[in-house]
Coordinates of C-alpha atoms and ligand atoms in Angstrom, one line a residue:
X292 CA 98.5 -35.6 43.2
X293 CA 96.1 -37.9 44.6
X294 CA 97.2 -36.8 48.0
X295 CA 96.3 -33.2 47.4
X296 CA 93.2 -34.3 45.8
X297 CA 92.6 -36.7 48.6
X298 CA 94.0 -34.3 51.1
X299 CA 91.7 -31.6 49.7
X300 CA 89.0 -34.0 50.0
X301 CA 90.1 -34.9 53.4
X302 CA 90.3 -31.2 54.4
X303 CA 86.5 -30.9 54.1
X304 CA 84.8 -32.2 57.1
X305 CA 84.8 -35.8 56.6
X306 CA 81.4 -37.3 55.8
X307 CA 80.7 -39.6 58.7
X308 CA 79.2 -42.1 56.3
X309 CA 80.2 -43.1 52.8
X310 CA 78.0 -41.9 49.9
X311 CA 76.7 -45.4 49.1
X312 CA 75.3 -46.1 52.6
X313 CA 73.9 -42.5 53.2
X314 CA 70.0 -42.3 52.8
X315 CA 69.3 -39.4 50.4
X316 CA 66.3 -37.2 51.4
X317 CA 63.1 -38.0 49.3
X318 CA 63.1 -34.7 47.5
X319 CA 66.8 -34.6 46.8
X320 CA 67.7 -33.2 43.4
X321 CA 71.3 -33.2 42.1
X322 CA 72.6 -29.6 41.6
X323 CA 72.5 -28.8 37.9
X324 CA 74.9 -26.0 36.8
X325 CA 73.2 -23.0 35.1
X326 CA 74.8 -23.6 31.7
X327 CA 73.5 -27.2 31.7
X328 CA 70.0 -26.1 32.8
X329 CA 69.9 -23.6 30.0
X330 CA 70.9 -26.3 27.6
X331 CA 68.1 -28.5 28.9
X332 CA 65.6 -25.7 28.7
X333 CA 66.7 -25.0 25.1
X334 CA 66.1 -28.5 24.1
X335 CA 62.5 -28.6 25.6
X336 CA 61.3 -25.2 24.6
X337 CA 63.1 -24.1 21.6
X338 CA 65.5 -21.2 21.0
X339 CA 63.0 -18.6 20.0
X340 CA 61.0 -19.0 23.1
X341 CA 64.0 -19.1 25.4
X342 CA 65.6 -16.0 23.8
X343 CA 62.5 -14.2 25.0
X344 CA 62.7 -15.7 28.5
X345 CA 66.5 -15.8 29.2
X346 CA 67.0 -14.9 32.8
X347 CA 70.2 -14.0 34.7
X348 CA 72.0 -16.8 36.4
X349 CA 70.9 -15.3 39.8
X350 CA 67.3 -15.5 38.8
X351 CA 67.7 -19.0 37.5
X352 CA 69.3 -20.0 40.7
X353 CA 66.2 -18.9 42.5
X354 CA 63.9 -21.0 40.4
X355 CA 63.7 -24.7 40.7
X356 CA 63.5 -26.8 37.5
X357 CA 59.9 -27.8 38.3
X358 CA 58.8 -24.1 38.0
X359 CA 60.6 -23.9 34.8
X360 CA 59.0 -27.1 33.7
X361 CA 55.5 -25.9 34.7
X362 CA 56.0 -22.7 32.8
X363 CA 57.3 -24.7 30.0
X364 CA 54.0 -26.7 30.0
X365 CA 52.0 -23.5 30.1
X366 CA 54.0 -22.2 27.2
X367 CA 53.4 -25.5 25.4
X368 CA 49.7 -25.1 26.0
X369 CA 49.9 -21.5 24.7
X370 CA 51.8 -22.8 21.6
X371 CA 49.2 -25.5 21.2
X372 CA 46.4 -22.9 21.4
X373 CA 48.2 -20.8 18.9
X374 CA 48.4 -23.8 16.6
X375 CA 44.6 -24.4 17.1
X376 CA 43.7 -20.8 16.4
X377 CA 45.9 -20.8 13.3
X378 CA 44.0 -24.0 12.2
X379 CA 40.6 -22.3 12.8
X380 CA 41.6 -19.2 11.0
X381 CA 42.7 -21.3 8.1
X382 CA 39.3 -23.2 8.1
X383 CA 37.4 -19.9 8.3
X384 CA 39.4 -18.6 5.4
X385 CA 38.5 -21.7 3.4
X386 CA 34.8 -21.3 4.3
X387 CA 34.9 -17.6 3.3
X388 CA 36.6 -18.5 -0.1
X389 CA 34.0 -21.2 -0.6
X390 CA 31.1 -18.8 0.2
X391 CA 32.6 -16.2 -2.1
X392 CA 32.5 -18.8 -4.9
X393 CA 28.9 -19.7 -4.0
X394 CA 27.8 -16.1 -3.8
X395 CA 29.2 -15.5 -7.2
X396 CA 27.0 -18.2 -8.5
X397 CA 23.8 -16.8 -6.8
X398 CA 21.5 -14.5 -8.6
X399 CA 21.0 -11.0 -7.4
X400 CA 17.5 -12.0 -6.2
X401 CA 18.8 -14.8 -4.1
X402 CA 21.4 -12.6 -2.6
X403 CA 18.8 -10.0 -1.9
X404 CA 16.4 -12.6 -0.4
X405 CA 19.2 -13.8 1.9
X406 CA 20.1 -10.3 3.0
X407 CA 16.5 -9.5 3.7
X408 CA 16.0 -12.8 5.7
X409 CA 19.1 -11.9 7.7
X410 CA 17.9 -8.4 8.4
X411 CA 14.4 -9.7 9.3
X412 CA 15.9 -12.1 11.8
X413 CA 17.9 -9.3 13.4
X414 CA 14.8 -7.1 13.5
X415 CA 12.6 -9.7 15.0
X416 CA 15.1 -11.0 17.5
X417 CA 14.4 -8.1 19.8
X418 CA 10.7 -8.0 19.1
X419 CA 8.5 -9.3 21.8
X420 CA 5.1 -10.7 21.2
X421 CA 2.1 -8.4 21.3
X422 CA 1.3 -9.4 24.9
X423 CA 1.2 -7.8 28.3
X424 CA 4.2 -7.6 30.5
X425 CA 2.8 -10.3 32.8
X426 CA 2.1 -12.7 30.0
X427 CA 5.6 -12.1 28.6
X428 CA 7.2 -12.5 32.1
X429 CA 5.3 -15.7 32.8
X430 CA 5.6 -16.9 29.2
X431 CA 1.9 -17.4 29.2
X432 CA 0.8 -18.9 25.9
X433 CA -2.6 -20.2 24.9
X434 CA -2.8 -23.0 22.3
X435 CA -6.6 -23.2 21.8
X436 CA -8.9 -20.4 20.4
X437 CA -11.7 -19.2 22.7
X438 CA -14.8 -21.4 22.4
X439 CA -17.9 -19.8 20.9
X440 CA -21.6 -20.9 20.9
X441 CA -22.1 -19.7 17.4
X442 CA -22.3 -22.4 14.6
X443 CA -23.0 -21.9 10.9
X444 CA -26.4 -23.2 9.7
X445 CA -26.7 -26.9 9.1
X446 CA -26.8 -26.7 5.3
X447 CA -23.5 -24.8 5.4
X448 CA -22.0 -27.3 7.9
X449 CA -23.0 -30.1 5.5
X450 CA -21.0 -28.6 2.6
X451 CA -17.6 -30.1 2.0
X452 CA -14.3 -28.3 2.4
X453 CA -13.9 -28.3 -1.3
X454 CA -17.2 -26.6 -1.8
X455 CA -16.2 -24.0 0.8
X456 CA -12.9 -23.5 -1.0
X457 CA -14.8 -23.0 -4.3
X458 CA -16.7 -20.1 -2.7
X459 CA -13.5 -18.6 -1.5
X460 CA -11.9 -18.9 -5.0
X461 CA -14.9 -17.3 -6.6
X462 CA -14.5 -14.2 -4.4
X463 CA -10.6 -14.3 -4.4
X464 CA -10.5 -14.9 -0.7
X465 CA -7.1 -16.2 0.3
X466 CA -6.9 -17.9 3.7
X467 CA -4.3 -19.5 5.9
X468 CA -4.8 -21.4 9.2
X469 CA -6.2 -24.6 10.6
X470 CA -9.8 -25.7 10.8
X471 CA -11.1 -22.8 8.8
X472 CA -14.7 -21.7 9.4
X473 CA -16.8 -21.7 6.2
X474 CA -17.3 -18.5 4.2
X475 CA -21.0 -17.4 4.2
X476 CA -22.2 -15.2 1.3
X477 CA -25.3 -13.7 2.9
X478 CA -25.9 -11.9 6.2
X479 CA -29.1 -13.8 7.2
X480 CA -27.2 -17.2 7.1
X481 CA -24.7 -15.7 9.6
X482 CA -27.5 -15.7 12.2
X483 CA -27.3 -11.9 12.6
X484 CA -30.3 -10.5 14.6
X485 CA -33.1 -9.2 12.4
X486 CA -32.9 -5.5 13.7
X487 CA -29.3 -5.3 12.6
X488 CA -30.1 -6.9 9.2
X489 CA -32.8 -4.2 8.7
X490 CA -30.4 -1.5 9.7
X491 CA -27.8 -2.7 7.3
X492 CA -30.3 -2.9 4.5
X493 CA -31.4 0.7 5.1
X494 CA -27.7 1.7 4.7
X495 CA -27.5 -0.1 1.4
X496 CA -25.5 -3.0 2.9
X497 CA -27.3 -6.0 1.4
X498 CA -24.6 -8.6 0.5
X499 CA -21.4 -9.2 2.5
X500 CA -18.1 -8.1 0.9
X501 CA -15.4 -10.9 0.5
X502 CA -13.6 -9.8 3.7
X503 CA -17.0 -10.0 5.5
X504 CA -17.9 -13.3 4.0
X505 CA -15.0 -15.0 5.6
X506 CA -14.1 -12.5 8.4
X507 CA -17.5 -12.4 10.1
X508 CA -18.1 -16.2 10.4
X509 CA -14.4 -16.6 11.5
X510 CA -14.8 -14.0 14.2
X511 CA -18.2 -15.4 15.3
X512 CA -16.4 -18.8 15.7
X513 CA -14.1 -17.2 18.3
X514 CA -11.0 -17.4 16.1
X515 CA -8.1 -14.9 16.1
X516 CA -7.9 -13.1 12.8
X517 CA -5.4 -11.2 10.6
X518 CA -7.7 -9.5 8.2
X519 CA -6.2 -7.8 5.1
X520 CA -8.4 -6.2 2.4
X521 CA -8.5 -3.2 0.1
X522 CA -9.4 0.2 1.4
X523 CA -13.2 0.7 1.4
X524 CA -14.0 -3.0 1.3
X525 CA -16.0 -3.2 4.6
X526 CA -13.4 -4.3 7.1
X527 CA -15.0 -2.2 9.8
X528 CA -18.2 -4.2 9.8
X529 CA -16.2 -7.4 9.9
X530 CA -15.0 -6.6 13.4
X531 CA -17.7 -4.4 14.9
X532 CA -20.5 -6.9 14.3
X533 CA -18.7 -9.7 16.1
X534 CA -18.0 -7.4 19.0
X535 CA -21.8 -6.6 19.3
X536 CA -22.7 -10.3 19.1
X537 CA -20.2 -11.2 21.8
X538 CA -21.6 -8.4 24.0
X539 CA -25.2 -9.7 23.5
X540 CA -24.1 -13.2 24.5
X541 CA -22.3 -11.9 27.5
X542 CA -25.2 -9.7 28.6
X543 CA -27.6 -12.6 28.2
X544 CA -25.3 -14.8 30.4
X545 CA -24.6 -12.2 33.1
X546 CA -25.7 -8.6 32.9
X547 CA -22.9 -6.0 33.3
X548 CA -23.0 -3.7 36.3
X549 CA -21.3 -0.4 37.2
X550 CA -17.5 -0.5 36.9
X551 CA -17.5 -3.6 34.7
X552 CA -16.4 -3.8 31.1
X553 CA -15.7 -3.5 28.3
X554 CA -16.4 -7.0 27.0
X555 CA -15.2 -5.9 23.5
X556 CA -12.4 -3.4 22.8
X557 CA -11.6 -1.8 19.5
X558 CA -8.4 0.3 19.2
X559 CA -7.9 2.8 16.4
X560 CA -4.8 4.9 15.5
X561 CA -6.7 8.2 15.2
X562 CA -9.6 10.0 17.1
X563 CA -11.6 10.6 13.9
X564 CA -11.4 6.9 12.9
X565 CA -12.4 5.9 16.5
X566 CA -15.4 8.2 16.4
X567 CA -16.5 6.9 13.0
X568 CA -16.2 3.3 14.2
X569 CA -18.0 4.1 17.5
X570 CA -20.9 5.8 15.6
X571 CA -21.3 2.6 13.5
X572 CA -21.4 0.5 16.6
X573 CA -23.7 2.8 18.3
X574 CA -26.2 2.7 15.4
X575 CA -26.4 -1.1 15.4
X576 CA -26.8 -1.1 19.2
X577 CA -29.6 1.4 19.0
X578 CA -31.3 -0.8 16.3
X579 CA -31.2 -3.7 18.7
X580 CA -32.5 -1.7 21.6
X581 CA -35.3 -0.1 19.6
X582 CA -36.6 -3.5 18.5
X583 CA -37.5 -4.2 22.1
X584 CA -36.3 -7.8 21.6
X585 CA -32.7 -7.5 22.8
X586 CA -31.1 -6.1 25.9
X587 CA -29.3 -2.7 25.8
X588 CA -25.7 -2.9 24.6
X589 CA -23.8 0.1 25.7
X590 CA -20.8 1.4 23.7
X591 CA -18.3 4.0 24.8
X592 CA -16.1 6.4 22.8
X593 CA -12.7 6.6 24.6
X594 CA -10.5 9.2 22.8
X595 CA -8.5 12.3 23.8
X596 CA -9.9 15.7 23.5
X597 CA -13.4 14.9 24.8
X598 CA -14.9 15.0 28.2
X599 CA -15.5 11.4 29.4
X600 CA -18.1 12.8 32.0
X601 CA -20.5 13.2 29.0
X602 CA -20.7 9.4 28.9
X603 CA -21.1 9.0 32.6
X604 CA -24.3 7.1 32.3
X605 CA -22.6 4.4 30.1
X606 CA -19.8 4.1 32.6
X607 CA -22.2 3.9 35.5
X608 CA -24.1 1.0 34.0
X609 CA -21.1 -0.9 32.7
X610 CA -19.6 -0.7 29.3
X611 CA -20.1 -3.5 26.7
X612 CA -18.0 -2.1 23.8
X613 CA -15.2 0.5 24.0
X614 CA -13.9 2.2 20.8
X615 CA -10.6 3.9 21.8
X616 CA -7.4 5.5 20.9
X617 CA -4.4 4.1 22.8
X618 CA -3.6 7.2 24.9
X619 CA -7.0 7.8 26.5
X620 CA -7.6 4.1 26.9
X621 CA -4.4 3.6 28.9
X622 CA -5.5 6.5 31.1
X623 CA -8.9 5.1 31.7
X624 CA -7.5 1.6 32.5
X625 CA -4.8 2.9 34.7
X626 CA -7.4 5.0 36.7
X627 CA -9.6 1.9 37.0
X628 CA -12.5 3.7 35.2
X629 CA -12.4 0.8 32.7
X630 CA -11.1 -2.7 33.4
X631 CA -10.2 -5.6 31.2
X632 CA -11.2 -8.3 33.6
X633 CA -14.3 -9.2 31.4
X634 CA -12.7 -8.3 28.1
X635 CA -12.9 -11.3 25.7
X636 CA -12.4 -9.4 22.4
X637 CA -9.7 -7.1 21.3
X638 CA -9.5 -5.7 17.8
X639 CA -6.8 -3.3 16.4
X640 CA -7.9 -1.4 13.2
X641 CA -5.2 -0.3 10.9
X642 CA -3.0 -2.7 13.0
X643 CA 0.2 -2.2 11.0
X644 CA 0.0 1.6 11.6
X645 CA -0.6 1.0 15.3
X646 CA 2.5 -1.1 15.6
X647 CA 4.8 1.1 13.6
X648 CA 3.3 4.4 14.6
X649 CA 5.1 3.9 17.9
X650 CA 1.9 2.7 19.7
X651 CA 3.5 -0.7 20.2
X652 CA 4.5 0.0 23.8
X653 CA 1.1 1.6 24.5
X654 CA -0.6 -1.5 23.1
X655 CA 1.6 -3.7 25.3
X656 CA 0.7 -1.8 28.4
X657 CA -3.0 -2.0 27.5
X658 CA -2.6 -5.8 27.1
X659 CA -1.1 -6.0 30.6
X660 CA -4.5 -5.2 31.9
X661 CA -5.9 -8.4 30.4
X662 CA -5.9 -11.2 32.9
X663 CA -7.5 -14.0 30.8
X664 CA -7.4 -15.2 27.3
X665 CA -9.0 -13.0 24.7
X666 CA -9.9 -13.2 21.0
X667 CA -7.5 -10.9 19.1
X668 CA -8.2 -9.5 15.6
X669 CA -5.9 -7.3 13.5
X670 CA -7.2 -5.6 10.4
X671 CA -5.6 -3.3 7.8
X672 CA -5.5 -2.7 4.0
X673 CA -1.7 -2.7 4.3
X674 CA -0.1 -5.4 6.4
X675 CA 3.5 -6.0 5.3
X676 CA 5.0 -9.5 5.8
X677 CA 7.0 -8.4 8.8
X678 CA 3.9 -7.3 10.6
X679 CA 2.0 -10.5 9.6
X680 CA 4.8 -12.7 10.9
X681 CA 5.0 -10.6 14.1
X682 CA 1.2 -10.7 14.5
X683 CA 0.9 -14.4 14.0
X684 CA 3.4 -15.0 16.8
X685 CA 1.1 -12.9 19.1
X686 CA -2.2 -14.5 18.2
X687 CA -3.6 -18.0 19.1
X688 CA -3.9 -20.3 16.1
X689 CA -4.9 -17.3 13.9
X690 CA -6.7 -17.4 10.6
X691 CA -5.2 -15.1 7.9
X692 CA -8.0 -13.7 5.6
X693 CA -6.5 -11.9 2.7
X694 CA -8.5 -10.3 -0.1
X695 CA -5.9 -8.9 -2.4
X696 CA -2.1 -8.3 -1.8
X697 CA -1.4 -6.5 1.5
X698 CA -0.6 -3.0 0.4
X699 CA -2.1 -3.2 -3.0
X700 CA -4.2 -0.3 -4.2
X701 CA -8.0 -0.7 -4.6
X702 CA -8.7 -1.6 -8.2
X703 CA -11.8 0.6 -8.2
X704 CA -9.6 3.7 -8.0
X705 CA -8.4 5.2 -11.4
X706 CA -4.9 6.5 -10.6
X707 CA -3.7 9.4 -12.7
X708 CA -0.1 10.4 -12.0
X709 CA 1.0 13.8 -13.4
X710 CA 4.3 15.6 -13.5
X711 CA 3.8 19.1 -12.0
X712 CA 6.6 21.5 -11.2
X713 CA 6.5 22.6 -7.6
X714 CA 5.8 26.2 -8.5
X715 CA 2.9 25.3 -10.8
X716 CA 1.1 23.0 -8.3
X717 CA -1.3 25.5 -6.8
X718 CA -2.5 26.8 -10.1
X719 CA -2.8 23.3 -11.6
X720 CA -4.8 22.2 -8.4
X721 CA -7.6 24.6 -9.4
X722 CA -7.8 23.0 -12.8
X723 CA -7.8 19.5 -11.3
X724 CA -10.7 20.4 -9.1
X725 CA -12.8 20.9 -12.2
X726 CA -12.4 17.2 -13.1
X727 CA -15.2 16.0 -10.9
X728 CA -18.1 17.4 -8.8
X729 CA -17.5 17.7 -5.1
X730 CA -16.7 16.3 -2.6
X731 CA -12.9 16.2 -3.1
X732 CA -10.1 15.4 -0.7
X733 CA -6.6 16.9 -1.1
X734 CA -3.7 15.2 0.7
X735 CA -0.3 16.7 1.7
X736 CA 2.0 15.2 4.3
X737 CA 3.2 18.7 5.3
X738 CA 0.9 20.6 7.7
X739 CA 2.1 24.1 6.5
X740 CA 1.3 23.1 3.0
X741 CA -2.1 21.9 4.1
X742 CA -2.8 25.4 5.6
X743 CA -1.4 27.1 2.5
X744 CA -3.6 25.1 0.1
X745 CA -6.7 25.8 2.2
X746 CA -5.9 29.5 2.3
X747 CA -5.4 29.6 -1.5
X748 CA -8.6 27.8 -2.2
X749 CA -10.6 30.1 0.1
X750 CA -9.1 33.1 -1.7
X751 CA -10.3 31.5 -5.0
X752 CA -13.8 31.1 -3.6
X753 CA -13.6 27.3 -2.9
X754 CA -15.4 26.1 0.2
X755 CA -12.4 24.3 1.8
X756 CA -11.7 23.0 5.3
X757 CA -8.4 21.7 6.6
X758 CA -7.4 18.9 9.1
X759 CA -4.0 17.9 10.4
X760 CA -2.3 16.9 13.7
X761 CA -1.8 20.5 14.9
X762 CA -5.4 21.5 14.7
X763 CA -7.5 21.5 17.9
X764 CA -10.0 18.7 18.5
X765 CA -12.8 21.1 17.8
X766 CA -11.3 22.2 14.5
X767 CA -10.7 18.6 13.5
X768 CA -14.3 17.6 14.3
X769 CA -15.7 20.6 12.6
X770 CA -13.7 19.9 9.4
X771 CA -14.8 16.2 9.3
X772 CA -18.5 17.0 10.1
X773 CA -18.9 19.8 7.7
X774 CA -17.2 17.8 4.9
X775 CA -19.2 14.6 5.7
X776 CA -22.5 16.5 5.7
X777 CA -21.6 18.2 2.4
X778 CA -21.6 21.7 3.9
X779 CA -18.0 22.0 2.6
X780 CA -16.9 20.8 -0.9
X781 CA -13.2 20.3 -0.3
X782 CA -11.2 19.0 2.6
X783 CA -7.4 19.5 2.7
X784 CA -5.9 16.8 4.9
X785 CA -2.6 15.5 6.2
X786 CA -1.9 11.7 6.6
X787 CA -3.9 11.7 9.9
X788 CA -7.1 11.7 7.9
X789 CA -6.0 9.1 5.4
X790 CA -6.4 5.9 7.4
X791 CA -9.8 4.4 7.6
X792 CA -11.9 7.5 7.4
X793 CA -15.1 6.8 5.4
X794 CA -16.7 9.6 3.5
X795 CA -19.6 8.8 1.3
X796 CA -19.4 9.4 -2.4
X797 CA -15.9 10.9 -2.5
X798 CA -15.4 11.4 -6.2
X799 CA -11.8 12.5 -6.4
X800 CA -8.7 12.4 -4.2
X801 CA -5.8 14.7 -5.1
X802 CA -2.4 13.7 -3.7
X803 CA -0.8 17.1 -3.8
X804 CA 2.6 15.8 -2.4
X805 CA 3.4 12.2 -2.8
X806 CA 4.1 10.6 0.6
X807 CA 7.5 8.9 1.1
X808 CA 5.9 5.6 2.2
X809 CA 3.8 3.9 -0.5
X810 CA 1.4 2.5 2.2
X811 CA 0.3 6.1 3.0
X812 CA -0.4 6.6 -0.7
X813 CA -2.6 3.5 -0.8
X814 CA -4.6 4.7 2.2
X815 CA -4.9 8.2 0.8
X816 CA -6.2 7.2 -2.6
X817 CA -8.4 4.6 -0.8
X818 CA -10.7 7.4 0.4
X819 CA -12.4 7.2 -2.9
X820 CA -13.5 4.1 -4.8
X821 CA -15.2 2.7 -1.7
X822 CA -17.8 -0.1 -1.3
X823 CA -17.6 -1.0 -4.9
X824 CA -17.9 2.5 -6.4
X825 CA -15.3 3.9 -8.8
X826 CA -13.2 6.9 -7.9
X827 CA -10.4 9.0 -9.4
X828 CA -7.0 9.8 -7.7
X829 CA -4.8 12.4 -9.2
X830 CA -1.2 12.5 -7.9
X831 CA 1.3 15.3 -8.5
X832 CA 4.9 14.3 -8.7
X833 CA 8.2 16.0 -9.8
X834 CA 11.9 16.0 -9.2
X835 CA 11.3 16.5 -5.5
X836 CA 9.9 13.0 -5.3
X837 CA 12.6 10.5 -4.4
X838 CA 13.4 7.9 -7.0
X839 CA 12.7 5.2 -4.5
X840 CA 9.1 6.5 -4.0
X841 CA 8.7 6.8 -7.8
X842 CA 9.7 3.2 -8.3
X843 CA 7.2 2.0 -5.6
X844 CA 4.6 4.0 -7.4
X845 CA 5.5 2.6 -10.8
X846 CA 5.1 -1.0 -9.6
X847 CA 1.9 -0.2 -7.8
X848 CA 0.4 1.3 -11.0
X849 CA 1.6 -1.8 -12.9
X850 CA 0.0 -4.1 -10.4
X851 CA -3.3 -2.2 -10.5
X852 CA -3.1 -2.2 -14.4
X853 CA -3.1 1.6 -14.5
X854 CA -1.7 3.8 -17.2
X855 CA 2.0 4.6 -16.5
X856 CA 3.3 8.0 -17.5
X857 CA 6.4 8.2 -19.6
X858 CA 8.7 9.7 -17.0
X859 CA 7.9 6.8 -14.6
X860 CA 8.5 4.2 -17.4
X861 CA 11.9 5.8 -17.9
X862 CA 13.0 5.0 -14.3
X863 CA 15.0 1.8 -14.2
X864 CA 15.0 -0.5 -11.3
X865 CA 18.4 -2.0 -10.8
X866 CA 16.8 -5.2 -9.5
X867 CA 14.2 -5.5 -12.2
X868 CA 16.4 -7.9 -14.2
X869 CA 15.7 -10.7 -11.8
X870 CA 12.1 -9.8 -10.9
X871 CA 13.1 -8.9 -7.4
X872 CA 11.0 -5.7 -7.5
X873 CA 7.7 -7.5 -7.4
X874 CA 8.3 -9.3 -4.2
X875 CA 7.3 -6.5 -1.9
X876 CA 9.4 -5.0 0.9
X877 CA 8.6 -7.0 4.1
X878 CA 8.6 -3.7 6.1
X879 CA 6.2 -1.6 4.2
X880 CA 5.0 -3.7 1.3
X881 CA 6.5 -1.4 -1.3
X882 CA 7.2 -3.2 -4.6
X883 CA 10.0 -0.9 -5.8
X884 CA 12.6 -1.5 -3.1
X885 CA 14.1 -4.1 -0.8
X886 CA 14.3 -4.2 2.9
X887 CA 17.6 -2.5 3.2
X888 CA 16.3 0.5 1.2
X889 CA 13.0 0.8 3.0
X890 CA 12.0 4.5 3.7
X891 CA 10.2 3.3 6.8
X892 CA 13.4 1.7 8.1
X893 CA 15.2 5.0 7.3
X894 CA 12.6 6.9 9.2
X895 CA 12.8 4.6 12.2
X896 CA 16.6 4.7 12.2
X897 CA 16.4 8.5 12.0
X898 CA 14.0 8.6 14.9
X899 CA 16.3 6.3 16.9
X900 CA 19.3 8.3 16.2
X901 CA 17.5 11.5 17.1
X902 CA 16.4 9.9 20.4
X903 CA 19.9 8.7 21.1
X904 CA 21.3 12.1 20.4
X905 CA 18.8 13.6 22.8
X906 CA 19.7 10.9 25.3
X907 CA 23.4 11.6 25.0
X908 CA 22.8 15.4 24.9
X909 CA 20.9 15.3 28.1
X910 CA 24.0 13.9 29.8
X911 CA 22.1 11.0 31.5
Ligands
LIG1012 N1 -21.4 -5.3 2.5 C1 -21.3 -4.0 2.1 N2 -22.0 -3.6 1.0 C2 -22.0 -2.3 0.6 N3 -21.4 -1.3 1.3 C3 -20.7 -1.7 2.4 C4 -20.6 -3.1 2.9 N4 -19.9 -3.1 4.0 C5 -19.5 -1.8 4.2 N5 -20.0 -1.0 3.3 C6 -19.7 0.5 3.2 O1 -18.4 0.6 2.5 C7 -17.8 1.8 3.0 C8 -16.4 1.4 3.4 O2 -16.5 0.5 4.5 P1 -15.3 0.5 5.6 O3 -15.0 1.9 6.1 O4 -15.6 -0.5 6.6 O5 -14.1 0.1 4.7 P2 -12.6 -0.4 5.2 O6 -12.2 -1.6 4.5 O7 -12.6 -0.3 6.7 O8 -11.8 0.8 4.6 P3 -10.3 1.4 5.1 O9 -9.3 0.4 4.7 O10 -10.2 2.7 4.4 O11 -10.5 1.5 6.6 C9 -18.6 2.3 4.2 O12 -19.4 3.4 3.7 C10 -19.6 1.1 4.5 O13 -20.8 1.6 5.0

């Protein structure tokens, strides 16, 4: 049958050349039948995979083996990736199991500390330094404090660091920072002008308080400061006096003219506190001027609700020191009626309240008016760790001066906490007012309640005035003035009047409704027991007070060695077993809760959610 075979072969057009001597094209590939190709593919890629990809013979015919091979490589890479992912997952699982074992061995306090550290890192990640937009944009940072011509007297300079530290230890002054200026325990050795020393003496201010002993020399030396001290311990003088000395030095070097200034800027969270601080500055500047030995130093009160034209003469001659609230100050700077070109000194009083009262953006826009380096000072009686950390990032080589734990209550205040049912409060308030002679302040963080209390007291024949955020500027000023002069015996106030306001001889503070945030409580009771005098604070609590707040209050009383009422003792702190309660929340300084349960954080989250809801609702 060869013939047929051969004949069949011969029937095809005879190849002119035999196979052996024909030159095959370079890219010639022998035809591989479909079945054989499928078998080859099976062997390279594996059945499972092929089952997924099996194509009809027509499709296969259209594809060259190379394509199949390339896809095969891609599939191989995918399988390799799958293998790597599986390995990573396995490793992650092992780490998780190992962590779980470690966690089990950690104490509750360690776990809490880790959680807080994690939360703090997240919170601070988005926080920018307290600096102007330009500084932030250019990444401007200063590494050296401003130079100052002031030096301590020789005999103090000759003392050793150990001797200086002994003075600090004697007055319980805690400090942190490099190259600390020495504490000075009398005003004359601080080289303060005689007219001011005489003025202070007339006011009964003879010896510096601990915060002044370290704060004033440090500020005179040009250093940035974070100053923390109990309410009523003289922080105001620690930052107003250096502002005046800087203004004197500046005026002696180059007198200010119209449109220039301020040289020194003090920002306060409330109009009343700004006015009070301004009046203190004004009094010392007047003492200097009346002596005839010093140039005129002009101070300006820059707050909402007053007519700035009344201070036109100060603005026309140039402003040395401005005491301001953020809103009106921004307005004056934006309109060019004040400028920060010469400003070398910026102080924020009640700084933590400024940062967390939502003024942070205002403060940042104020700072964007600063063109050159300035000395920055932050003061408060409550400066939680988070604010301290945040502040120290924003200051240049700052000195931390701490007299007492940030957020601790003034030890000169006797705190009496009483359980009073809501419906019995008004009647019991009248009894409480008999405890001491006037003047007495009553605090409630609810404006309507403030009005109700005032109305009730007036009905009972008690001379009471009221102040809260919804009162007009005139009503607020009338209330403060008539209470300060003694024309009125009782002032009923909301939180706005708790920070920094200084009323002489307050005998008794009544906290009618316990504020949610323990810091506010510390500021409220701090209106009494000031400048070394003793005062009484009576606080009404009941089932309406949150357990969290009660725990904060309990620890604060323990820390201040006060009597703790039975019902507070009966409240257990789930974390007390490991002593975590006494570490202090980094957000608000409260001793009875951790970061994750902070009422301030809850409030901030509530505000954020409300803003987001408004944002979403407005269909932006
Ligand atoms: N060295 C001093 N000796 C005696 N009294 C002083 C001294 N320094 C300040 N005072 C007086 O103490 C009172 C409280 O001072 P100041 O208002 O500065 O306290 P503070 O620490 O700012 O309080 P707060 O934390 O409430 O703002 C004022 O009446 C002030 O005149």
